[in-house]
GROMACS .gro file of C-alpha atoms in nm:
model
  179
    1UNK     CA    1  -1.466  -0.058  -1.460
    2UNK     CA    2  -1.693  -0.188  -1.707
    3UNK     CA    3  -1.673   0.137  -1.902
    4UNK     CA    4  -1.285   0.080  -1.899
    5UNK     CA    5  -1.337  -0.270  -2.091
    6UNK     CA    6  -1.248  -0.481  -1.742
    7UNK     CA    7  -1.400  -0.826  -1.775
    8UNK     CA    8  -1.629  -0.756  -1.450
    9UNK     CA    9  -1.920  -0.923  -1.290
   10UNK     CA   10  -2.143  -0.710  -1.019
   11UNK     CA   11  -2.367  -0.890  -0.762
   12UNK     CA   12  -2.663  -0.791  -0.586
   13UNK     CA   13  -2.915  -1.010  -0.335
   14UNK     CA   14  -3.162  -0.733  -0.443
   15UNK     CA   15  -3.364  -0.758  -0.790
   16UNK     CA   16  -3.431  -0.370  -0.759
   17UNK     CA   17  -3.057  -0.311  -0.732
   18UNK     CA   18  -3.002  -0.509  -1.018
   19UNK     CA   19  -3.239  -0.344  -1.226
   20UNK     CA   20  -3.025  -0.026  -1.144
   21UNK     CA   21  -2.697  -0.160  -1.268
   22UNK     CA   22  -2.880  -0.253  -1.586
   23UNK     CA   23  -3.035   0.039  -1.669
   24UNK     CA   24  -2.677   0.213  -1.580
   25UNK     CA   25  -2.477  -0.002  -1.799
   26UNK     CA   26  -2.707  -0.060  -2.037
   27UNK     CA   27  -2.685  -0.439  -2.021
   28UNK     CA   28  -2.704  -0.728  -1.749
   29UNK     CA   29  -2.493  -1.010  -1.903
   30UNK     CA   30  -2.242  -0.936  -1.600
   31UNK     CA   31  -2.465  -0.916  -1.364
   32UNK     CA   32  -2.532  -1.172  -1.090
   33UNK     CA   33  -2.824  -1.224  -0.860
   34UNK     CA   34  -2.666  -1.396  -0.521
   35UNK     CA   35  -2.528  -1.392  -0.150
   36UNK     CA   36  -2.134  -1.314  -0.064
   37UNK     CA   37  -2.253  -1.537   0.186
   38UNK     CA   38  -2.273  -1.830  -0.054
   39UNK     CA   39  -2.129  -1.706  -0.360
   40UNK     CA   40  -2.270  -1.828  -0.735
   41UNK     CA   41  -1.854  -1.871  -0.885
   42UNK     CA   42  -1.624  -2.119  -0.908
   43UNK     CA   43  -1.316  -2.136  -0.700
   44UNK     CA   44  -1.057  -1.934  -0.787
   45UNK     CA   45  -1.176  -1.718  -1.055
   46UNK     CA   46  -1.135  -1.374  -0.941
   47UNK     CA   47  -0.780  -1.126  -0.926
   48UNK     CA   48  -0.984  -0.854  -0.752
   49UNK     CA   49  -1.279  -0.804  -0.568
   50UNK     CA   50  -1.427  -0.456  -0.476
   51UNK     CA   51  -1.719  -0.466  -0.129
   52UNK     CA   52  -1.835  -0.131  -0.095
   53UNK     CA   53  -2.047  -0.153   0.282
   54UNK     CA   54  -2.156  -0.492   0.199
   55UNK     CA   55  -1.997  -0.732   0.481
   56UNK     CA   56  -2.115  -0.560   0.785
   57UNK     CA   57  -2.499  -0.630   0.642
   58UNK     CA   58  -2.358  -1.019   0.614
   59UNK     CA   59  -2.212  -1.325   0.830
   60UNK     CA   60  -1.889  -1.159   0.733
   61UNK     CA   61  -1.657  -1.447   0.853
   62UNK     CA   62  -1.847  -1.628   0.582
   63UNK     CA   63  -1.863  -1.367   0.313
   64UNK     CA   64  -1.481  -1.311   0.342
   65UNK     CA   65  -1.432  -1.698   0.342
   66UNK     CA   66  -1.670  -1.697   0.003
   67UNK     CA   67  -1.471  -1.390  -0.081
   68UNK     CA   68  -1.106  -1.548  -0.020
   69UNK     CA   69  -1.252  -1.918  -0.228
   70UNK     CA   70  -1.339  -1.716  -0.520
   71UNK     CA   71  -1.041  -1.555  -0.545
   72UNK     CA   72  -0.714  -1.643  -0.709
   73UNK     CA   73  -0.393  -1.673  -0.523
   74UNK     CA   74  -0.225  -1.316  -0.514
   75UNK     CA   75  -0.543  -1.180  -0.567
   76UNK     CA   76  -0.665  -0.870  -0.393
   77UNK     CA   77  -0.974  -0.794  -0.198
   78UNK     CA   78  -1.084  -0.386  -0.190
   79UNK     CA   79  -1.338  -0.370   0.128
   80UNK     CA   80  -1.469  -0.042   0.199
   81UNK     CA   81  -1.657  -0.161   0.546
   82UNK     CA   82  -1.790   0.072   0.889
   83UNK     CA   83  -1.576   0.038   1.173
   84UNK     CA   84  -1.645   0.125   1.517
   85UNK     CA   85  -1.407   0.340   1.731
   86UNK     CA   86  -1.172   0.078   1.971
   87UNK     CA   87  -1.407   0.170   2.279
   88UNK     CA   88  -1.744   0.197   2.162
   89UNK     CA   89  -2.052   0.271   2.418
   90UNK     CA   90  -2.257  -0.054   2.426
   91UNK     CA   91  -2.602   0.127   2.384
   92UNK     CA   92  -2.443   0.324   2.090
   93UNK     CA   93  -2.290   0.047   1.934
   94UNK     CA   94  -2.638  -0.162   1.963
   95UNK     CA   95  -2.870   0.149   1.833
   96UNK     CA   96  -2.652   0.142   1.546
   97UNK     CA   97  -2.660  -0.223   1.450
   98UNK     CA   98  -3.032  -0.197   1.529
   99UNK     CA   99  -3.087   0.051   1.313
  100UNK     CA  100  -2.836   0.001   0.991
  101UNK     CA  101  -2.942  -0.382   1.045
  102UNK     CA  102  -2.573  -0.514   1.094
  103UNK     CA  103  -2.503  -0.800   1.210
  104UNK     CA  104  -2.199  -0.683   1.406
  105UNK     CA  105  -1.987  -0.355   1.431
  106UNK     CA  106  -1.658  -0.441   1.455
  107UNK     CA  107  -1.345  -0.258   1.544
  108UNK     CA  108  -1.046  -0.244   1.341
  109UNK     CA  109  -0.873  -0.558   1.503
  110UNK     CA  110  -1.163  -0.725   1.495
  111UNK     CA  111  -1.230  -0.632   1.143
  112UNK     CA  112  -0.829  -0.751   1.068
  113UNK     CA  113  -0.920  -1.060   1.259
  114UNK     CA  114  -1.189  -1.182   1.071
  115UNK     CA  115  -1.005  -1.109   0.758
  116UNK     CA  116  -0.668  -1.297   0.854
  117UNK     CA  117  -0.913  -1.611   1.024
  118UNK     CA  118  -1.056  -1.606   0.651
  119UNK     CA  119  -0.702  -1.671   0.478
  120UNK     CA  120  -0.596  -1.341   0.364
  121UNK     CA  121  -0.234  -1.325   0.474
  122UNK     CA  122  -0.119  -0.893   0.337
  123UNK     CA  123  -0.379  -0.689   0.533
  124UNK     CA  124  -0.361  -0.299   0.453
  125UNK     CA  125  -0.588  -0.024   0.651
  126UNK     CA  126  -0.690   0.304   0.486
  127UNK     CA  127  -0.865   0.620   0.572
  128UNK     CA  128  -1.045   0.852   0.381
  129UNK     CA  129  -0.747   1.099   0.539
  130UNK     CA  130  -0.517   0.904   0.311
  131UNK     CA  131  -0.609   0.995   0.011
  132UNK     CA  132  -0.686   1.276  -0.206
  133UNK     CA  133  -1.020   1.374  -0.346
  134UNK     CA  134  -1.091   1.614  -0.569
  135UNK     CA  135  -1.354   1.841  -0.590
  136UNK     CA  136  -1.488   1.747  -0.902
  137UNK     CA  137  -1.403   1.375  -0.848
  138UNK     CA  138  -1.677   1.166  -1.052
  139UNK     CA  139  -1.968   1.039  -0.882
  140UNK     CA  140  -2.253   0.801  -0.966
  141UNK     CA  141  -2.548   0.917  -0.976
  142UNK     CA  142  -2.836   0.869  -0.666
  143UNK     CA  143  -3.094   0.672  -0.857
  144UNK     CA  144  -3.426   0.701  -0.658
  145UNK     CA  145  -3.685   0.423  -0.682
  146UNK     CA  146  -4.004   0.595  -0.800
  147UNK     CA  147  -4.328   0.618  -0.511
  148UNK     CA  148  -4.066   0.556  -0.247
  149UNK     CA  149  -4.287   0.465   0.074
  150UNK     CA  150  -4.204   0.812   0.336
  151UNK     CA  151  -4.073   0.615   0.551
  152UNK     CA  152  -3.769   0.607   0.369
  153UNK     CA  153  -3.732   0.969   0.375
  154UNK     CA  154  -3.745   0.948   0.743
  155UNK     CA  155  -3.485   0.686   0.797
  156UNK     CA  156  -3.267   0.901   0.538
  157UNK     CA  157  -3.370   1.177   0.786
  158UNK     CA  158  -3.194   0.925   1.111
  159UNK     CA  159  -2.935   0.824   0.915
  160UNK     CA  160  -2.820   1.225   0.860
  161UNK     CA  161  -2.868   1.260   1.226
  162UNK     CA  162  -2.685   0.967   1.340
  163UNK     CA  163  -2.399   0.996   1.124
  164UNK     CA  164  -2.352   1.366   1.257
  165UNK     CA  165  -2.398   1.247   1.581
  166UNK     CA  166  -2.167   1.023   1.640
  167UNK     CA  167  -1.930   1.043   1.301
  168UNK     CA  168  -1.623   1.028   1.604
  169UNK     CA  169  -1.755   0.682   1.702
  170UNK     CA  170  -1.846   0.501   1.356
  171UNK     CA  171  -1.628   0.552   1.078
  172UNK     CA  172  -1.544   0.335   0.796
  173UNK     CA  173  -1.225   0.202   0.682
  174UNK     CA  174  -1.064   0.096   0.322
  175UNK     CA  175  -0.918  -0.299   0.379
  176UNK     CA  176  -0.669  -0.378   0.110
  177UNK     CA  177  -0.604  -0.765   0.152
  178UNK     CA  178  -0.388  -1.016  -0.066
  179UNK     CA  179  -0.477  -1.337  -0.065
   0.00000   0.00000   0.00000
């Protein structure tokens, strides 16, 4: 978006992260080192906000509270967020918070619910099935940290595993909300 001239700010918890969008940009001066759980902007400021797998790491009744303050009226809020299946297995469903760190996995209601408590009023649900990618769709490029510890190649290793595993039960979904 940046690359398109958008007037855009990016936020990251993580210094490393941020370093990332830097060097890919080429500058920082949008850039923002904070918490969607206590966001650094004044009220009302934003007309769209894009979460890729960010509120399922969070208090995400708070970060979509943060996210809805922020936000202008009519304003729209893209959240690309994992979503367990309506009748998950409780050991599943608690392996896989354990082990992504979420603080929940919610469902789609429950995911619609915490929205709507949050004061979006237009909720949309996507799935990947609903759109159309192309084969040579542009990506961004993986951008390794350099003398990554091995442990993270073996908790890349899981994740492959788990995501095969049990792709039926966790999914993800594409929110489309207007405030």
């Amino acid at each position: 978006l940046k690359s398109l001239n958008y007037n855009v700010k990016g936020l990251d918890i993580d210094p490393i992260m941020l370093i990332k969008a830097k060097n890919r940009l080429k500058e920082d001066k949008c850039l923002v080192q904070g918490s969607v759980e206590n966001l650094p902007f004044k009220d009302k400021q934003f007309d769209f906000i894009f979460c890729e797998s960010v509120l399922s790491f969070t208090d995400s009744v708070q970060s979509l509270r943060e996210l809805n303050r922020v936000m202008k009226d009519n304003g729209v809020l893209l959240a690309i967020e994992v979503t367990g299946t309506d009748q998950p297995d409780r050991k599943l469903k608690e392996k896989i918070q354990s082990f992504y760190g979420f603080h929940h996995l919610f469902n789609v209601e429950e995911w619609k619910s915490a929205i709507k408590s949050a004061g979006f009023q237009k909720i949309e649900v996507r799935t990947e099935d609903d759109f159309i990618i192309e084969e040579d769709e542009p990506t961004t490029e993986f951008d390794m940290s350099d003398n990554l510890d091995p442990v993270y190649f073996d908790m890349l290793a899981e994740h492959e595993k788990l995501r095969e595993a049990y792709h039926l039960a966790v999914q993800f979904r594409i929110f489309r909300c207007v405030k």
